[in-house]
Amino acid sequence: KNPKPFALIEVKSSQSTPTPSLLHYQRVLKPKCCLKVVNNERMEKRSSLQNLGVQIISAERVLGALV
């Protein structure tokens, strides 16, 4: 078994910048996927943190995918 996490997911209502904790654990654990879920859909469109390896996605999109 692989004990490493597949994904790190941080959820915030409006803050589009990843917290230092998320970036720290991303460096340490090296997951395949690192997401920042935000409540504001416009932040998803205008924010790109791909250079940090963090994808910003709206809560609406995440919850819609669960249906």
mmCIF file of N, CA and C in Angstrom:
data_model
loop_
_atom_site.group_PDB
_atom_site.id
_atom_site.type_symbol
_atom_site.label_atom_id
_atom_site.label_comp_id
_atom_site.label_asym_id
_atom_site.label_seq_id
_atom_site.Cartn_x
_atom_site.Cartn_y
_atom_site.Cartn_z
ATOM 1 N N LYS A 1 0.827 -1.196 0.000
ATOM 2 C CA LYS A 1 0.000 0.000 0.000
ATOM 3 C C LYS A 1 0.866 1.253 0.000
ATOM 4 N N ASN A 2 0.330 2.296 -0.586
ATOM 5 C CA ASN A 2 1.020 3.579 -0.624
ATOM 6 C C ASN A 2 0.415 4.482 0.455
ATOM 7 N N PRO A 3 1.165 4.816 1.501
ATOM 8 C CA PRO A 3 0.611 5.635 2.582
ATOM 9 C C PRO A 3 0.526 7.131 2.260
ATOM 10 N N LYS A 4 1.032 7.542 1.110
ATOM 11 C CA LYS A 4 0.995 8.965 0.757
ATOM 12 C C LYS A 4 -0.410 9.380 0.342
ATOM 13 N N PRO A 5 -0.832 10.584 0.726
ATOM 14 C CA PRO A 5 -2.153 11.060 0.305
ATOM 15 C C PRO A 5 -2.179 11.338 -1.196
ATOM 16 N N PHE A 6 -3.337 11.093 -1.802
ATOM 17 C CA PHE A 6 -3.510 11.360 -3.223
ATOM 18 C C PHE A 6 -3.717 12.846 -3.467
ATOM 19 N N ALA A 7 -4.477 13.507 -2.558
ATOM 20 C CA ALA A 7 -4.831 14.912 -2.762
ATOM 21 C C ALA A 7 -4.830 15.676 -1.445
ATOM 22 N N LEU A 8 -4.510 16.960 -1.554
ATOM 23 C CA LEU A 8 -4.682 17.892 -0.445
ATOM 24 C C LEU A 8 -5.741 18.887 -0.890
ATOM 25 N N ILE A 9 -6.720 19.133 -0.029
ATOM 26 C CA ILE A 9 -7.810 20.039 -0.379
ATOM 27 C C ILE A 9 -8.004 21.030 0.755
ATOM 28 N N GLU A 10 -7.937 22.310 0.398
ATOM 29 C CA GLU A 10 -8.172 23.383 1.364
ATOM 30 C C GLU A 10 -9.448 24.105 0.950
ATOM 31 N N VAL A 11 -10.333 24.361 1.919
ATOM 32 C CA VAL A 11 -11.620 25.001 1.622
ATOM 33 C C VAL A 11 -11.711 26.303 2.401
ATOM 34 N N LYS A 12 -11.982 27.401 1.682
ATOM 35 C CA LYS A 12 -12.144 28.720 2.295
ATOM 36 C C LYS A 12 -13.327 29.417 1.632
ATOM 37 N N SER A 13 -13.975 30.312 2.371
ATOM 38 C CA SER A 13 -15.133 30.986 1.800
ATOM 39 C C SER A 13 -14.744 32.047 0.773
ATOM 40 N N SER A 14 -13.638 32.752 0.986
ATOM 41 C CA SER A 14 -13.307 33.805 0.022
ATOM 42 C C SER A 14 -11.820 33.957 -0.256
ATOM 43 N N GLN A 15 -10.974 33.498 0.608
ATOM 44 C CA GLN A 15 -9.533 33.698 0.430
ATOM 45 C C GLN A 15 -9.019 32.855 -0.730
ATOM 46 N N SER A 16 -8.458 33.506 -1.741
ATOM 47 C CA SER A 16 -8.007 32.764 -2.918
ATOM 48 C C SER A 16 -6.546 32.341 -2.833
ATOM 49 N N THR A 17 -5.822 32.860 -1.876
ATOM 50 C CA THR A 17 -4.415 32.509 -1.724
ATOM 51 C C THR A 17 -4.278 31.291 -0.819
ATOM 52 N N PRO A 18 -3.518 30.287 -1.242
ATOM 53 C CA PRO A 18 -3.330 29.125 -0.385
ATOM 54 C C PRO A 18 -2.622 29.520 0.920
ATOM 55 N N THR A 19 -3.004 28.888 2.003
ATOM 56 C CA THR A 19 -2.361 29.181 3.281
ATOM 57 C C THR A 19 -0.956 28.586 3.301
ATOM 58 N N PRO A 20 -0.099 29.127 4.150
ATOM 59 C CA PRO A 20 1.243 28.551 4.277
ATOM 60 C C PRO A 20 1.201 27.071 4.661
ATOM 61 N N SER A 21 0.195 26.664 5.422
ATOM 62 C CA SER A 21 0.072 25.253 5.822
ATOM 63 C C SER A 21 -0.144 24.354 4.610
ATOM 64 N N LEU A 22 -1.032 24.762 3.701
ATOM 65 C CA LEU A 22 -1.286 23.966 2.503
ATOM 66 C C LEU A 22 -0.010 23.829 1.676
ATOM 67 N N LEU A 23 0.693 24.934 1.480
ATOM 68 C CA LEU A 23 1.925 24.897 0.688
ATOM 69 C C LEU A 23 3.005 24.051 1.372
ATOM 70 N N HIS A 24 3.066 24.122 2.684
ATOM 71 C CA HIS A 24 4.043 23.314 3.438
ATOM 72 C C HIS A 24 3.771 21.821 3.246
ATOM 73 N N TYR A 25 2.518 21.406 3.481
ATOM 74 C CA TYR A 25 2.194 19.985 3.355
ATOM 75 C C TYR A 25 2.288 19.507 1.912
ATOM 76 N N GLN A 26 2.060 20.391 0.973
ATOM 77 C CA GLN A 26 2.241 20.030 -0.436
ATOM 78 C C GLN A 26 3.715 19.707 -0.709
ATOM 79 N N ARG A 27 4.604 20.530 -0.177
ATOM 80 C CA ARG A 27 6.046 20.274 -0.352
ATOM 81 C C ARG A 27 6.478 18.983 0.342
ATOM 82 N N VAL A 28 5.975 18.756 1.545
ATOM 83 C CA VAL A 28 6.393 17.600 2.338
ATOM 84 C C VAL A 28 5.804 16.292 1.798
ATOM 85 N N LEU A 29 4.488 16.299 1.514
ATOM 86 C CA LEU A 29 3.799 15.060 1.143
ATOM 87 C C LEU A 29 3.786 14.775 -0.354
ATOM 88 N N LYS A 30 3.966 15.810 -1.175
ATOM 89 C CA LYS A 30 3.992 15.678 -2.637
ATOM 90 C C LYS A 30 2.804 14.884 -3.192
ATOM 91 N N PRO A 31 1.563 15.356 -2.936
ATOM 92 C CA PRO A 31 0.395 14.653 -3.477
ATOM 93 C C PRO A 31 0.279 14.878 -4.985
ATOM 94 N N LYS A 32 -0.474 14.024 -5.641
ATOM 95 C CA LYS A 32 -0.689 14.191 -7.084
ATOM 96 C C LYS A 32 -1.563 15.398 -7.393
ATOM 97 N N CYS A 33 -2.434 15.769 -6.453
ATOM 98 C CA CYS A 33 -3.396 16.835 -6.679
ATOM 99 C C CYS A 33 -3.465 17.751 -5.453
ATOM 100 N N CYS A 34 -3.463 19.061 -5.697
ATOM 101 C CA CYS A 34 -3.572 20.030 -4.608
ATOM 102 C C CYS A 34 -4.621 21.069 -5.019
ATOM 103 N N LEU A 35 -5.736 21.130 -4.269
ATOM 104 C CA LEU A 35 -6.853 21.993 -4.621
ATOM 105 C C LEU A 35 -7.137 23.017 -3.542
ATOM 106 N N LYS A 36 -7.580 24.165 -3.988
ATOM 107 C CA LYS A 36 -8.091 25.215 -3.106
ATOM 108 C C LYS A 36 -9.521 25.448 -3.550
ATOM 109 N N VAL A 37 -10.499 25.087 -2.700
ATOM 110 C CA VAL A 37 -11.915 25.246 -3.025
ATOM 111 C C VAL A 37 -12.392 26.553 -2.405
ATOM 112 N N VAL A 38 -12.970 27.418 -3.245
ATOM 113 C CA VAL A 38 -13.446 28.721 -2.779
ATOM 114 C C VAL A 38 -14.934 28.875 -3.075
ATOM 115 N N ASN A 39 -15.585 29.748 -2.344
ATOM 116 C CA ASN A 39 -17.017 29.961 -2.504
ATOM 117 C C ASN A 39 -17.334 30.882 -3.679
ATOM 118 N N ASN A 40 -16.371 31.623 -4.150
ATOM 119 C CA ASN A 40 -16.588 32.623 -5.188
ATOM 120 C C ASN A 40 -16.136 32.078 -6.539
ATOM 121 N N GLU A 41 -17.081 31.923 -7.469
ATOM 122 C CA GLU A 41 -16.765 31.362 -8.784
ATOM 123 C C GLU A 41 -15.824 32.256 -9.582
ATOM 124 N N ARG A 42 -15.917 33.575 -9.401
ATOM 125 C CA ARG A 42 -15.049 34.489 -10.153
ATOM 126 C C ARG A 42 -13.579 34.308 -9.774
ATOM 127 N N MET A 43 -13.319 33.952 -8.538
ATOM 128 C CA MET A 43 -11.926 33.724 -8.133
ATOM 129 C C MET A 43 -11.323 32.566 -8.907
ATOM 130 N N GLU A 44 -12.129 31.552 -9.181
ATOM 131 C CA GLU A 44 -11.654 30.391 -9.926
ATOM 132 C C GLU A 44 -11.174 30.827 -11.299
ATOM 133 N N LYS A 45 -11.909 31.735 -11.928
ATOM 134 C CA LYS A 45 -11.589 32.147 -13.286
ATOM 135 C C LYS A 45 -10.388 33.081 -13.344
ATOM 136 N N ARG A 46 -10.229 33.939 -12.352
ATOM 137 C CA ARG A 46 -9.166 34.930 -12.444
ATOM 138 C C ARG A 46 -7.881 34.518 -11.719
ATOM 139 N N SER A 47 -7.969 33.499 -10.877
ATOM 140 C CA SER A 47 -6.795 33.106 -10.103
ATOM 141 C C SER A 47 -6.168 31.858 -10.680
ATOM 142 N N SER A 48 -4.910 31.937 -10.948
ATOM 143 C CA SER A 48 -4.181 30.768 -11.422
ATOM 144 C C SER A 48 -2.914 30.626 -10.612
ATOM 145 N N LEU A 49 -2.855 29.601 -9.837
ATOM 146 C CA LEU A 49 -1.666 29.354 -9.016
ATOM 147 C C LEU A 49 -0.971 28.079 -9.475
ATOM 148 N N GLN A 50 -1.031 27.835 -10.773
ATOM 149 C CA GLN A 50 -0.414 26.626 -11.307
ATOM 150 C C GLN A 50 1.081 26.603 -11.046
ATOM 151 N N ASN A 51 1.707 27.787 -10.971
ATOM 152 C CA ASN A 51 3.142 27.820 -10.712
ATOM 153 C C ASN A 51 3.453 27.287 -9.309
ATOM 154 N N LEU A 52 2.471 27.337 -8.403
ATOM 155 C CA LEU A 52 2.632 26.765 -7.068
ATOM 156 C C LEU A 52 2.117 25.326 -7.015
ATOM 157 N N GLY A 53 1.510 24.867 -8.087
ATOM 158 C CA GLY A 53 0.959 23.524 -8.122
ATOM 159 C C GLY A 53 -0.388 23.410 -7.436
ATOM 160 N N VAL A 54 -1.078 24.537 -7.259
ATOM 161 C CA VAL A 54 -2.378 24.557 -6.597
ATOM 162 C C VAL A 54 -3.443 24.986 -7.601
ATOM 163 N N GLN A 55 -4.486 24.187 -7.730
ATOM 164 C CA GLN A 55 -5.592 24.533 -8.622
ATOM 165 C C GLN A 55 -6.718 25.125 -7.796
ATOM 166 N N ILE A 56 -7.225 26.296 -8.204
ATOM 167 C CA ILE A 56 -8.335 26.936 -7.513
ATOM 168 C C ILE A 56 -9.624 26.570 -8.237
ATOM 169 N N ILE A 57 -10.607 26.118 -7.466
ATOM 170 C CA ILE A 57 -11.869 25.666 -8.037
ATOM 171 C C ILE A 57 -13.023 26.129 -7.145
ATOM 172 N N SER A 58 -14.159 26.438 -7.744
ATOM 173 C CA SER A 58 -15.298 26.917 -6.966
ATOM 174 C C SER A 58 -16.002 25.760 -6.266
ATOM 175 N N ALA A 59 -16.605 26.059 -5.117
ATOM 176 C CA ALA A 59 -17.363 25.052 -4.374
ATOM 177 C C ALA A 59 -18.531 24.550 -5.207
ATOM 178 N N GLU A 60 -19.136 25.449 -5.980
ATOM 179 C CA GLU A 60 -20.265 25.055 -6.833
ATOM 180 C C GLU A 60 -19.845 23.963 -7.817
ATOM 181 N N ARG A 61 -18.682 24.106 -8.386
ATOM 182 C CA ARG A 61 -18.191 23.127 -9.353
ATOM 183 C C ARG A 61 -17.881 21.781 -8.682
ATOM 184 N N VAL A 62 -17.274 21.838 -7.500
ATOM 185 C CA VAL A 62 -16.939 20.609 -6.768
ATOM 186 C C VAL A 62 -18.209 19.867 -6.381
ATOM 187 N N LEU A 63 -19.158 20.587 -5.791
ATOM 188 C CA LEU A 63 -20.394 19.960 -5.352
ATOM 189 C C LEU A 63 -21.239 19.473 -6.529
ATOM 190 N N GLY A 64 -21.189 20.200 -7.639
ATOM 191 C CA GLY A 64 -21.911 19.769 -8.846
ATOM 192 C C GLY A 64 -21.375 18.469 -9.401
ATOM 193 N N ALA A 65 -20.086 18.226 -9.234
ATOM 194 C CA ALA A 65 -19.476 16.999 -9.737
ATOM 195 C C ALA A 65 -19.874 15.775 -8.895
ATOM 196 N N LEU A 66 -20.344 16.011 -7.675
ATOM 197 C CA LEU A 66 -20.737 14.907 -6.802
ATOM 198 C C LEU A 66 -22.117 14.350 -7.129
ATOM 199 N N VAL A 67 -22.873 15.112 -7.899
ATOM 200 C CA VAL A 67 -24.262 14.694 -8.210
ATOM 201 C C VAL A 67 -24.273 13.688 -9.316
#
